[in-house]
Amino acid sequence: MNSWSLKDTNFNESYQLKETLYSTANGYFGVRGSFEEGVNKEIPSVRGAYINGFYESEEIVYGEKLHGFPDRSQSILNVIDTQGISVKINNEIFSLFSGKVLFYERELDFKKGMVIRTIQWESPKGNIINIIFNRLASFTRRELFLINISIEAVNFDGAIEIVSTINGDVSNIVSEDDPRIGTANAKALSIVDLQVENNRSFIKSKTKHSKLVVVGGISHLNSQNLKESIEKEEKSINHIFKGNLEKGKIIFFTKYAVYTDTNRHPDEINQNKKILDEALKHDFGHFAISQENYLTKFWEVSDIQITGDEEMQQGLRFNLFHLLQSVGKDRWSNISAKGLSGEGYEGHYFWDTEIYIFPFFLFTNPDLAKNLLNYRFTILDFARKRAKQMGHTIGALYPWRTIAGDECSPFFPAGTAQYHINVDIAYSIIQYYSVTEDVAFMTEKGMEMLVEIARLMYHIGHFRNDGKFCIDAVTGPDEYTCIVNNNYYTNVLTKNLFVQIGKIWSELGGLQNEDLKNLTEKLHFESEELVNFEKAGIAMFLPYDAEKNLHPQDDSFFNKKMWDFENTPKENYPLLLNYHPLTLYRHQVCKQADTILGHFLLENESNMETIKNDYHYYEKITTHDSSLSTCIFSIMANRIGEYDKAYDYFINTARLDIDNLHHNTKDGIHTACMGGSWMSMVFGFAGMRLVDGELNFHPHLPKKWKSLDFKINFKNRILVCHLVSDSIQIRLEKGEPLNVIVEGIVVAVS
Ligand code: BGC
């Protein structure tokens, strides 16, 4: 097995799933891995192209709408289709579903950043061709999507016709019975212009409500001077190329497609033309080389090498590659739950970003991590507005799910009520500062977000009669337990924010720092507020049952009935598709890690014995119906020394999409779980934690593996880590010497 790629040799199976797995994206746009020439009608397919942050907004229709419910949805849109290319040889249309397929292979190459489809096909009349499709979404020219084809006649001379299409007649999928898929208006984009100009075609489409415009432009180069004609139809444009194929001679044909949109290109169509013309000056090879160079740099710092487990190695590289493909690289975009590979969860950004995906970028490519925080700063005003709508007189409340900044969650118990999104963002900002020491970011953006988040959390909490600070009526990460008082996870992360914010403020120089002085004026921020935060942090109530030596997930969790797992048939999982939410809420049953996640993020808030007890308690009642769960159990199983379990949970994490373990990868990849697989390696098997600004390690390698190697970008240093059995070697590749802590012992790394 080559762990640097994903390969498929069976085109007849699971087409829609493979459209997801073989999608190509670059953080700006993504195209599902559909066949250029299409498939038979009866084969389920979602042929899609998506732009990060490009959405339509519709009114949300409620049976009963109460105060503060979000008014409008936002859904990522399937935009103009530029994938279409059909090939005819001697008047016979090339299709894998006619004639004979003598050879078929599709490969997603993680080093080249390309999908390569290699076919030998015999037409019904016996003409054989070798045809190779290469496609890439350029990492170096973010608007550019390229398809390069080579065609060789094996046993005949004859005519060739290639029809390349740009199609504006696209729609989104609609699913009424799976809440994890979108509810978008299927036909949200209307074509406003079709233009043909100097062998280039453009389609401009607009949404009705969000008023966003997208332009797709295409043009071509070929090695054979094929004769080109262009046919404009009502909603699409075809470029028809005709010529001759000579036996043994290869024709190269490249389609250049460019996407532009309102957010990034105010003059969408003219900018599209310019970018297209510029791209046409270079051949496919030029972009293929820069793609590979870009990826060489990425892998140089991001790769994790497992010696002794090719399957897991492949799963991991597949995940890291898809994370890079999915992550937004400008301030308009973030990383959605499904990346740019499908329409599941409507393209929304969740807390998945901060808690599951951010750490990978933070410790390998801090600039990409910073961009994720920049996006949160872009939408800070929306969060302020949302706080007011929710009746808070101060602060900012980040939306549970959104694209452009407005809260889009119509089901508030497992949506808006997840106020922990606020402290998740704060946690990431604090981590970012600690790892990068980026003072400029903190004074320009980070501190402002921390202040507004802290104000909001302070506002929703209260000091109880016994002096404890409590937070009522919120939902923690576990979506099978909703609207509770004192969710351990929410409280412990809020405590962290309250305690840290004052320290960071002083570290940045307080009012002696001009920027912070300006900030206090802008926000009318009083230093007394910092004192209040600290008091609330110290007094934070963290639910604990002394008799059982356990942390209840919230105030009432242990009073509930146990879920009857024994009599729950296998086919009833995931439970959310088979039981009314209230049935779930009445029981002790968890969809995903909640208290255990709190322990992972803030281990020092509890002692190891209680953490162990909690692990065993919650493990029994957690279904892992969310793909965000097994990685956390893997990490924590490592932490408490249950190494076999840690490995089993890791298996369920690392190959979740490749092996379609949740049976819904057809709707898109699971980016949080992908980030979780990186965390399982670094925070799990290497046991890395950031405590008080220092890196701690508790290494333990799975029995099956010989070694594990990865790099960590930390405070302007690059640390090269090598794990064997239960020891770790750390070498400094770049930067000043530092101390790290391994199993409690301070070690100098130089
Ligand atoms: C999980 C959430 C997650 C969302 C998007 C849900 O199933 O319960 O925690 O944010 O999926 O990935």
Coordinates of N, CA and C and ligand atoms in Angstrom, one line a residue, residues 180 337-338 345 348 350-352 356 400 418 420 477-479 576 591-592 625-628 670 672, ligand 1:
R180 N -28.7 16.1 9.3 CA -27.3 16.4 9.1 C -27.0 16.8 7.6
A337 N -17.9 21.9 8.6 CA -17.9 20.6 9.1 C -17.6 19.5 8.0
K338 N -17.9 19.9 6.8 CA -17.7 18.9 5.7 C -16.6 19.5 4.7
Y345 N -24.5 19.5 6.5 CA -24.5 20.6 7.5 C -24.5 22.0 6.8
H348 N -21.8 24.8 7.1 CA -21.7 25.7 8.3 C -20.3 25.5 9.0
F350 N -18.7 25.4 12.7 CA -19.1 25.1 14.1 C -17.9 25.3 15.0
W351 N -18.1 24.8 16.3 CA -17.0 24.8 17.2 C -15.9 23.8 16.8
D352 N -16.3 22.9 15.9 CA -15.4 21.9 15.3 C -14.1 22.6 15.0
Y356 N -11.3 21.1 17.5 CA -10.8 19.8 16.8 C -9.8 20.1 15.6
W400 N -23.8 29.4 17.0 CA -23.4 28.0 17.0 C -23.1 27.5 15.6
Q418 N -25.8 26.1 22.9 CA -24.4 25.6 23.1 C -23.5 26.9 23.2
H420 N -21.1 27.2 24.8 CA -19.6 26.9 24.9 C -18.9 27.3 23.7
P477 N -21.2 20.1 25.0 CA -21.0 19.5 23.7 C -21.9 18.3 23.4
D478 N -22.3 17.5 24.5 CA -23.1 16.3 24.3 C -24.5 16.7 23.9
E479 N -24.9 16.5 22.7 CA -26.2 16.9 22.2 C -27.3 16.0 22.6
L576 N -30.1 9.6 17.3 CA -30.8 10.8 16.9 C -31.7 10.6 15.7
K591 N -24.1 11.5 23.3 CA -23.7 11.4 21.9 C -22.2 11.4 21.7
Q592 N -21.5 12.2 22.6 CA -20.1 12.4 22.3 C -19.4 12.9 23.6
D625 N -22.1 8.6 18.6 CA -22.9 8.9 17.4 C -22.4 10.1 16.7
S626 N -21.6 10.9 17.4 CA -21.0 12.1 16.7 C -19.5 11.6 16.4
S627 N -19.1 12.1 15.2 CA -17.7 11.7 14.8 C -16.7 12.5 15.6
L628 N -17.1 13.4 16.5 CA -16.2 14.2 17.3 C -15.8 13.5 18.6
H670 N -15.6 14.5 7.3 CA -15.8 14.9 8.6 C -14.5 15.6 9.1
A672 N -13.8 17.6 11.6 CA -13.4 17.6 13.0 C -12.7 16.3 13.3
Ligands
BGC1 C1 -22.0 17.2 16.7 C2 -21.6 18.6 17.0 C3 -20.8 19.1 15.8 C4 -21.6 19.0 14.5 C5 -20.9 19.3 13.3 C6 -22.9 17.2 15.5 O1 -23.2 15.8 15.2 O2 -22.8 16.7 17.8 O3 -20.8 18.6 18.1 O4 -20.4 20.4 15.9 O5 -22.0 17.6 14.4 O6 -19.8 18.5 13.1

